[in-house]
Amino acid sequence: MEFRQLQYFIEVAKKQHVTQAAEELHVSQSAVSRQIHQLEEELGVKLFIQQGRNLSLTPVGRMFLERAEAVMTDLHRAVHAVQEFMDPELGEVRIGFPHSLGVNMVPRIISMFRQEHPNVRFRFKQGKYNSLIQAVLSGEVDLAFISPCPQKHDQLSGEVLLTEELFATLPPNHILAGERAIKLEQLKNEPFVLFGEGYSLRPIVWEACRRAGFTPKISFEGEETDTIRGLVAAGMGVSLLPELALKDCSGLQPVKVKIADQKVTRTIGIIRRREEKLPTVAEVFRRFLMSYFN
């Protein structure tokens, strides 16, 4: 069965006349008749019956028309999707990011990009480190912001966008809150508020504490940056948070203090499937990111 046969069949069904259908399709009447005949032979049924000078659909012809029109609609949608795929000013960027970047960084970047490309749409997925990697590998998203950015991966290509420092985050009334800088070991007896298992900041904080000679005592665990920050501000413990997580916030706020005895950082990068061409609009967005952070 060919696309042309379905096209001719639908047009004849609409016009109820071979000659008028041929004129609409800009082909000969014999070409239309031949394609309809071949389609009926392939299906093994009569799709039309002659009624005077017109053609009417048989019951099975009416059923087939409904399905054929659905097929053609899906095909036109697919063609349109491919056209959008290739058009840098249309289409959709599917992007993933961790919760810690969803408050400020990602919305700010998207807003700036859409000033230059107002017709581009975005589909978002938030998740933990491993779920974001899986979303890229499975094709659920085209790109994902991730922290830390994997440097070696057989199936992923990663590019570091920025490296940011983590600060000791203390309640406002903490005895060390007025210090410009502290050693991390000064917090060894403090209760810590940390992200739960599976969040990339947790092992960074854990390793920094290990280098300082202690294992953090966890008092609370959270899944959102706002939660961690709020619990610290409320006096539930201390934490280490990146600078981005401490910007542009309102309400009850913790105090950030520089860590003097070691440099605790995290990388933020963008990942995609290795050796696979991105949709044009996603590639435009990726280049925008590299330019923005450079």
mmCIF file of C-alpha atoms in Angstrom:
data_model
loop_
_atom_site.group_PDB
_atom_site.id
_atom_site.type_symbol
_atom_site.label_atom_id
_atom_site.label_comp_id
_atom_site.label_asym_id
_atom_site.label_seq_id
_atom_site.Cartn_x
_atom_site.Cartn_y
_atom_site.Cartn_z
ATOM 1 C CA MET A 1 0.000 0.000 0.000
ATOM 2 C CA GLU A 2 1.391 3.373 -1.018
ATOM 3 C CA PHE A 3 0.956 6.883 0.295
ATOM 4 C CA ARG A 4 -0.361 7.940 -3.137
ATOM 5 C CA GLN A 5 -3.155 5.356 -3.000
ATOM 6 C CA LEU A 6 -4.398 6.682 0.326
ATOM 7 C CA GLN A 7 -4.162 10.250 -0.925
ATOM 8 C CA TYR A 8 -6.173 9.462 -4.076
ATOM 9 C CA PHE A 9 -8.714 7.385 -2.158
ATOM 10 C CA ILE A 10 -9.400 10.180 0.362
ATOM 11 C CA GLU A 11 -9.797 12.760 -2.403
ATOM 12 C CA VAL A 12 -12.235 10.583 -4.383
ATOM 13 C CA ALA A 13 -14.201 9.925 -1.191
ATOM 14 C CA LYS A 14 -14.475 13.688 -0.612
ATOM 15 C CA LYS A 15 -15.426 14.589 -4.182
ATOM 16 C CA GLN A 16 -17.447 11.433 -4.843
ATOM 17 C CA HIS A 17 -16.193 11.779 -8.415
ATOM 18 C CA VAL A 18 -12.999 10.532 -10.083
ATOM 19 C CA THR A 19 -12.750 13.401 -12.560
ATOM 20 C CA GLN A 20 -13.123 16.108 -9.914
ATOM 21 C CA ALA A 21 -10.617 14.304 -7.667
ATOM 22 C CA ALA A 22 -8.135 14.102 -10.559
ATOM 23 C CA GLU A 23 -8.494 17.844 -11.183
ATOM 24 C CA GLU A 24 -7.886 18.611 -7.521
ATOM 25 C CA LEU A 25 -4.818 16.346 -7.481
ATOM 26 C CA HIS A 26 -3.529 17.679 -10.827
ATOM 27 C CA VAL A 27 -3.213 14.197 -12.324
ATOM 28 C CA SER A 28 -5.045 12.302 -15.034
ATOM 29 C CA GLN A 29 -8.380 10.589 -14.406
ATOM 30 C CA SER A 30 -6.872 7.273 -15.490
ATOM 31 C CA ALA A 31 -4.103 7.602 -12.871
ATOM 32 C CA VAL A 32 -6.659 8.059 -10.111
ATOM 33 C CA SER A 33 -8.808 5.163 -11.338
ATOM 34 C CA ARG A 34 -5.764 2.901 -11.553
ATOM 35 C CA GLN A 35 -4.644 3.664 -8.003
ATOM 36 C CA ILE A 36 -8.136 3.095 -6.579
ATOM 37 C CA HIS A 37 -8.404 -0.201 -8.461
ATOM 38 C CA GLN A 38 -5.018 -1.360 -7.155
ATOM 39 C CA LEU A 39 -5.988 -0.380 -3.607
ATOM 40 C CA GLU A 40 -9.243 -2.363 -3.809
ATOM 41 C CA GLU A 41 -7.386 -5.378 -5.196
ATOM 42 C CA GLU A 42 -4.847 -5.228 -2.393
ATOM 43 C CA LEU A 43 -7.557 -4.969 0.267
ATOM 44 C CA GLY A 44 -9.796 -7.507 -1.415
ATOM 45 C CA VAL A 45 -12.916 -5.337 -1.023
ATOM 46 C CA LYS A 46 -14.928 -2.758 -2.968
ATOM 47 C CA LEU A 47 -14.457 0.701 -1.514
ATOM 48 C CA PHE A 48 -16.879 2.515 -3.869
ATOM 49 C CA ILE A 49 -20.114 1.798 -5.654
ATOM 50 C CA GLN A 50 -21.343 3.675 -8.722
ATOM 51 C CA GLN A 51 -24.433 5.816 -8.212
ATOM 52 C CA GLY A 52 -25.241 7.573 -11.458
ATOM 53 C CA ARG A 53 -22.240 9.736 -12.312
ATOM 54 C CA ASN A 54 -21.000 9.765 -8.741
ATOM 55 C CA LEU A 55 -19.236 7.300 -6.489
ATOM 56 C CA SER A 56 -20.400 6.425 -2.979
ATOM 57 C CA LEU A 57 -18.441 4.700 -0.280
ATOM 58 C CA THR A 58 -19.406 1.169 0.673
ATOM 59 C CA PRO A 59 -19.756 0.424 4.412
ATOM 60 C CA VAL A 60 -16.221 -0.963 4.497
ATOM 61 C CA GLY A 61 -15.103 2.045 2.442
ATOM 62 C CA ARG A 62 -16.471 4.411 5.120
ATOM 63 C CA MET A 63 -14.634 2.477 7.806
ATOM 64 C CA PHE A 64 -11.418 2.546 5.779
ATOM 65 C CA LEU A 65 -11.775 6.283 5.138
ATOM 66 C CA GLU A 66 -11.843 7.000 8.869
ATOM 67 C CA ARG A 67 -8.624 5.048 9.397
ATOM 68 C CA ALA A 68 -6.953 6.450 6.273
ATOM 69 C CA GLU A 69 -7.642 10.042 7.359
ATOM 70 C CA ALA A 70 -6.180 9.291 10.797
ATOM 71 C CA VAL A 71 -3.046 7.907 9.148
ATOM 72 C CA MET A 72 -2.715 10.982 6.937
ATOM 73 C CA THR A 73 -3.187 13.294 9.923
ATOM 74 C CA ASP A 74 -0.426 11.506 11.831
ATOM 75 C CA LEU A 75 1.817 11.655 8.781
ATOM 76 C CA HIS A 76 1.288 15.399 8.370
ATOM 77 C CA ARG A 77 2.062 15.877 12.054
ATOM 78 C CA ALA A 78 5.247 13.849 11.641
ATOM 79 C CA VAL A 79 6.320 15.963 8.660
ATOM 80 C CA HIS A 80 5.608 19.126 10.650
ATOM 81 C CA ALA A 81 7.628 17.768 13.580
ATOM 82 C CA VAL A 82 10.597 17.077 11.288
ATOM 83 C CA GLN A 83 10.364 20.597 9.884
ATOM 84 C CA GLU A 84 10.358 22.006 13.420
ATOM 85 C CA PHE A 85 13.277 19.704 14.283
ATOM 86 C CA MET A 86 15.329 21.342 11.542
ATOM 87 C CA ASP A 87 14.213 24.911 12.237
ATOM 88 C CA PRO A 88 16.268 26.723 14.912
ATOM 89 C CA GLU A 89 13.463 29.229 15.515
ATOM 90 C CA LEU A 90 10.743 26.639 16.093
ATOM 91 C CA GLY A 91 10.449 23.324 17.793
ATOM 92 C CA GLU A 92 10.994 22.228 21.356
ATOM 93 C CA VAL A 93 14.037 21.846 23.570
ATOM 94 C CA ARG A 94 13.650 18.995 26.045
ATOM 95 C CA ILE A 95 15.884 19.672 28.996
ATOM 96 C CA GLY A 96 16.492 18.178 32.417
ATOM 97 C CA PHE A 97 17.964 19.792 35.520
ATOM 98 C CA PRO A 98 18.421 19.115 39.258
ATOM 99 C CA HIS A 99 16.180 20.792 41.818
ATOM 100 C CA SER A 100 19.025 23.002 43.063
ATOM 101 C CA LEU A 101 19.200 24.801 39.691
ATOM 102 C CA GLY A 102 15.453 25.233 39.265
ATOM 103 C CA VAL A 103 14.985 28.238 41.528
ATOM 104 C CA ASN A 104 17.181 30.794 39.789
ATOM 105 C CA MET A 105 19.671 29.608 37.199
ATOM 106 C CA VAL A 106 17.518 27.670 34.755
ATOM 107 C CA PRO A 107 14.614 30.181 34.669
ATOM 108 C CA ARG A 108 17.066 33.051 34.143
ATOM 109 C CA ILE A 109 18.835 31.281 31.260
ATOM 110 C CA ILE A 110 15.572 30.284 29.571
ATOM 111 C CA SER A 111 14.278 33.849 29.843
ATOM 112 C CA MET A 112 17.400 35.260 28.207
ATOM 113 C CA PHE A 113 17.349 32.654 25.424
ATOM 114 C CA ARG A 114 13.700 33.345 24.619
ATOM 115 C CA GLN A 115 14.449 37.027 24.179
ATOM 116 C CA GLU A 116 16.399 35.998 21.081
ATOM 117 C CA HIS A 117 14.257 32.969 20.121
ATOM 118 C CA PRO A 118 10.689 33.749 21.277
ATOM 119 C CA ASN A 119 8.992 30.893 19.392
ATOM 120 C CA VAL A 120 11.071 28.085 20.850
ATOM 121 C CA ARG A 121 9.222 25.877 23.348
ATOM 122 C CA PHE A 122 10.730 24.015 26.309
ATOM 123 C CA ARG A 123 9.808 20.779 28.018
ATOM 124 C CA PHE A 124 11.372 20.297 31.447
ATOM 125 C CA LYS A 125 12.257 17.355 33.650
ATOM 126 C CA GLN A 126 13.575 17.719 37.181
ATOM 127 C CA GLY A 127 15.381 14.864 38.855
ATOM 128 C CA LYS A 128 18.293 13.460 40.776
ATOM 129 C CA TYR A 129 21.728 12.868 39.285
ATOM 130 C CA ASN A 130 21.199 9.290 38.105
ATOM 131 C CA SER A 131 17.675 9.902 36.831
ATOM 132 C CA LEU A 132 18.895 12.823 34.712
ATOM 133 C CA ILE A 133 21.627 10.684 33.180
ATOM 134 C CA GLN A 134 19.064 7.988 32.398
ATOM 135 C CA ALA A 135 16.697 10.570 30.881
ATOM 136 C CA VAL A 136 19.419 11.669 28.456
ATOM 137 C CA LEU A 137 20.446 8.104 27.584
ATOM 138 C CA SER A 138 16.843 7.032 26.947
ATOM 139 C CA GLY A 139 16.142 10.055 24.739
ATOM 140 C CA GLU A 140 13.525 11.479 27.109
ATOM 141 C CA VAL A 141 15.446 14.765 27.089
ATOM 142 C CA ASP A 142 17.951 16.207 24.609
ATOM 143 C CA LEU A 143 20.156 17.940 27.168
ATOM 144 C CA ALA A 144 20.478 17.986 30.930
ATOM 145 C CA PHE A 145 22.136 20.341 33.374
ATOM 146 C CA ILE A 146 23.978 18.166 35.846
ATOM 147 C CA SER A 147 26.270 18.497 38.837
ATOM 148 C CA PRO A 148 28.927 17.269 39.001
ATOM 149 C CA CYS A 149 29.532 17.069 35.271
ATOM 150 C CA PRO A 150 30.793 13.578 34.326
ATOM 151 C CA GLN A 151 34.194 13.807 32.638
ATOM 152 C CA LYS A 152 34.321 10.255 31.280
ATOM 153 C CA HIS A 153 31.278 8.321 30.094
ATOM 154 C CA ASP A 154 30.990 5.861 27.217
ATOM 155 C CA GLN A 155 27.577 7.093 26.096
ATOM 156 C CA LEU A 156 27.510 10.723 27.219
ATOM 157 C CA SER A 157 29.322 13.870 26.217
ATOM 158 C CA GLY A 158 29.645 16.488 28.968
ATOM 159 C CA GLU A 159 30.776 20.102 28.920
ATOM 160 C CA VAL A 160 31.498 22.043 32.108
ATOM 161 C CA LEU A 161 29.634 25.355 32.228
ATOM 162 C CA LEU A 162 30.900 26.678 35.553
ATOM 163 C CA THR A 163 32.566 25.752 38.812
ATOM 164 C CA GLU A 164 31.093 27.271 41.949
ATOM 165 C CA GLU A 165 32.217 27.388 45.528
ATOM 166 C CA LEU A 166 30.341 25.875 48.466
ATOM 167 C CA PHE A 167 30.015 27.889 51.683
ATOM 168 C CA ALA A 168 29.385 26.910 55.254
ATOM 169 C CA THR A 169 25.726 27.729 55.873
ATOM 170 C CA LEU A 170 24.855 28.603 59.463
ATOM 171 C CA PRO A 171 21.848 29.777 61.500
ATOM 172 C CA PRO A 172 21.871 33.575 61.994
ATOM 173 C CA ASN A 173 22.444 33.194 65.767
ATOM 174 C CA HIS A 174 25.269 30.649 65.420
ATOM 175 C CA ILE A 175 28.435 31.464 67.354
ATOM 176 C CA LEU A 176 30.451 31.407 64.096
ATOM 177 C CA ALA A 177 27.950 33.396 62.021
ATOM 178 C CA GLY A 178 29.943 36.610 62.409
ATOM 179 C CA GLU A 179 33.192 35.109 61.102
ATOM 180 C CA ARG A 180 34.459 35.953 57.615
ATOM 181 C CA ALA A 181 35.930 32.449 57.239
ATOM 182 C CA ILE A 182 36.107 29.256 59.281
ATOM 183 C CA LYS A 183 37.800 25.887 59.124
ATOM 184 C CA LEU A 184 35.404 23.091 58.295
ATOM 185 C CA GLU A 185 36.600 21.086 61.307
ATOM 186 C CA GLN A 186 35.010 23.766 63.497
ATOM 187 C CA LEU A 187 31.656 22.252 62.523
ATOM 188 C CA LYS A 188 32.523 18.661 63.441
ATOM 189 C CA ASN A 189 30.244 18.644 66.491
ATOM 190 C CA GLU A 190 27.347 20.373 64.750
ATOM 191 C CA PRO A 191 24.218 18.621 63.415
ATOM 192 C CA PHE A 192 24.138 18.770 59.604
ATOM 193 C CA VAL A 193 21.184 19.332 57.302
ATOM 194 C CA LEU A 194 21.945 17.505 54.051
ATOM 195 C CA PHE A 195 20.344 16.403 50.827
ATOM 196 C CA GLY A 196 19.122 12.823 50.828
ATOM 197 C CA GLU A 197 20.725 9.835 49.118
ATOM 198 C CA GLY A 198 20.956 10.216 45.345
ATOM 199 C CA TYR A 199 21.515 13.973 45.339
ATOM 200 C CA SER A 200 24.902 15.042 44.009
ATOM 201 C CA LEU A 201 25.643 17.646 46.703
ATOM 202 C CA ARG A 202 25.538 15.044 49.464
ATOM 203 C CA PRO A 203 28.754 13.186 48.525
ATOM 204 C CA ILE A 204 30.550 16.504 47.912
ATOM 205 C CA VAL A 205 29.749 17.654 51.468
ATOM 206 C CA TRP A 206 30.505 14.201 52.870
ATOM 207 C CA GLU A 207 33.939 14.104 51.221
ATOM 208 C CA ALA A 208 34.792 17.648 52.366
ATOM 209 C CA CYS A 209 33.977 16.684 55.950
ATOM 210 C CA ARG A 210 36.060 13.514 55.616
ATOM 211 C CA ARG A 211 39.053 15.590 54.480
ATOM 212 C CA ALA A 212 38.511 17.802 57.532
ATOM 213 C CA GLY A 213 38.773 14.715 59.740
ATOM 214 C CA PHE A 214 35.190 13.952 60.713
ATOM 215 C CA THR A 215 31.943 12.342 59.581
ATOM 216 C CA PRO A 216 28.966 14.711 59.614
ATOM 217 C CA LYS A 217 26.178 13.948 62.066
ATOM 218 C CA ILE A 218 22.944 14.253 60.091
ATOM 219 C CA SER A 219 19.992 15.775 61.893
ATOM 220 C CA PHE A 220 17.697 16.357 58.915
ATOM 221 C CA GLU A 221 17.609 15.401 55.238
ATOM 222 C CA GLY A 222 15.810 17.262 52.479
ATOM 223 C CA GLU A 223 15.154 17.126 48.760
ATOM 224 C CA GLU A 224 14.910 20.828 47.912
ATOM 225 C CA THR A 225 17.453 23.621 48.218
ATOM 226 C CA ASP A 226 14.789 25.826 49.796
ATOM 227 C CA THR A 227 14.159 23.153 52.434
ATOM 228 C CA ILE A 228 17.831 22.793 53.351
ATOM 229 C CA ARG A 229 18.324 26.555 53.495
ATOM 230 C CA GLY A 230 15.168 27.098 55.545
ATOM 231 C CA LEU A 231 16.000 24.392 58.081
ATOM 232 C CA VAL A 232 19.470 25.847 58.612
ATOM 233 C CA ALA A 233 18.034 29.349 59.015
ATOM 234 C CA ALA A 234 15.585 27.958 61.584
ATOM 235 C CA GLY A 235 18.469 26.627 63.677
ATOM 236 C CA MET A 236 18.052 22.930 62.872
ATOM 237 C CA GLY A 237 21.706 22.490 61.962
ATOM 238 C CA VAL A 238 24.437 23.615 59.573
ATOM 239 C CA SER A 239 25.163 22.709 55.981
ATOM 240 C CA LEU A 240 27.311 23.416 52.934
ATOM 241 C CA LEU A 241 25.529 25.010 50.010
ATOM 242 C CA PRO A 242 26.694 26.434 46.683
ATOM 243 C CA GLU A 243 26.544 30.173 46.097
ATOM 244 C CA LEU A 244 23.723 29.874 43.545
ATOM 245 C CA ALA A 245 21.512 28.292 46.190
ATOM 246 C CA LEU A 246 21.995 31.306 48.456
ATOM 247 C CA LYS A 247 21.167 34.064 45.976
ATOM 248 C CA ASP A 248 17.977 36.019 45.388
ATOM 249 C CA CYS A 249 16.142 34.536 48.359
ATOM 250 C CA SER A 250 13.532 36.033 50.643
ATOM 251 C CA GLY A 251 12.228 35.275 54.114
ATOM 252 C CA LEU A 252 14.245 33.601 56.865
ATOM 253 C CA GLN A 253 17.830 33.235 55.651
ATOM 254 C CA PRO A 254 20.941 31.456 56.902
ATOM 255 C CA VAL A 255 24.371 33.051 57.034
ATOM 256 C CA LYS A 256 27.045 31.993 54.553
ATOM 257 C CA VAL A 257 30.661 31.810 55.704
ATOM 258 C CA LYS A 258 33.698 31.033 53.584
ATOM 259 C CA ILE A 259 35.556 27.785 54.261
ATOM 260 C CA ALA A 260 39.210 28.667 54.824
ATOM 261 C CA ASP A 261 41.057 25.361 55.062
ATOM 262 C CA GLN A 262 39.942 23.776 51.773
ATOM 263 C CA LYS A 263 38.309 24.705 48.507
ATOM 264 C CA VAL A 264 34.947 22.931 48.303
ATOM 265 C CA THR A 265 33.440 23.261 44.839
ATOM 266 C CA ARG A 266 31.017 21.633 42.466
ATOM 267 C CA THR A 267 30.959 21.688 38.685
ATOM 268 C CA ILE A 268 27.785 22.339 36.728
ATOM 269 C CA GLY A 269 27.707 21.071 33.187
ATOM 270 C CA ILE A 270 25.479 20.101 30.305
ATOM 271 C CA ILE A 271 25.298 16.538 29.005
ATOM 272 C CA ARG A 272 23.962 14.943 25.814
ATOM 273 C CA ARG A 273 24.177 11.612 24.054
ATOM 274 C CA ARG A 274 27.642 10.998 22.646
ATOM 275 C CA GLU A 275 28.082 10.995 18.862
ATOM 276 C CA GLU A 276 24.408 11.768 18.236
ATOM 277 C CA LYS A 277 23.305 14.895 16.440
ATOM 278 C CA LEU A 278 21.047 17.138 18.491
ATOM 279 C CA PRO A 279 17.841 18.597 17.072
ATOM 280 C CA THR A 280 18.739 21.902 15.454
ATOM 281 C CA VAL A 281 16.923 23.989 18.055
ATOM 282 C CA ALA A 282 18.596 22.057 20.917
ATOM 283 C CA GLU A 283 22.012 22.634 19.323
ATOM 284 C CA VAL A 284 21.258 26.366 19.096
ATOM 285 C CA PHE A 285 20.388 26.330 22.806
ATOM 286 C CA ARG A 286 23.576 24.401 23.662
ATOM 287 C CA ARG A 287 25.701 26.966 21.818
ATOM 288 C CA PHE A 288 23.857 29.741 23.626
ATOM 289 C CA LEU A 289 24.764 28.118 26.952
ATOM 290 C CA MET A 290 28.447 27.852 26.069
ATOM 291 C CA SER A 291 28.503 31.501 25.016
ATOM 292 C CA TYR A 292 26.530 32.624 28.084
ATOM 293 C CA PHE A 293 28.865 30.966 30.568
ATOM 294 C CA ASN A 294 32.045 31.871 28.705
#
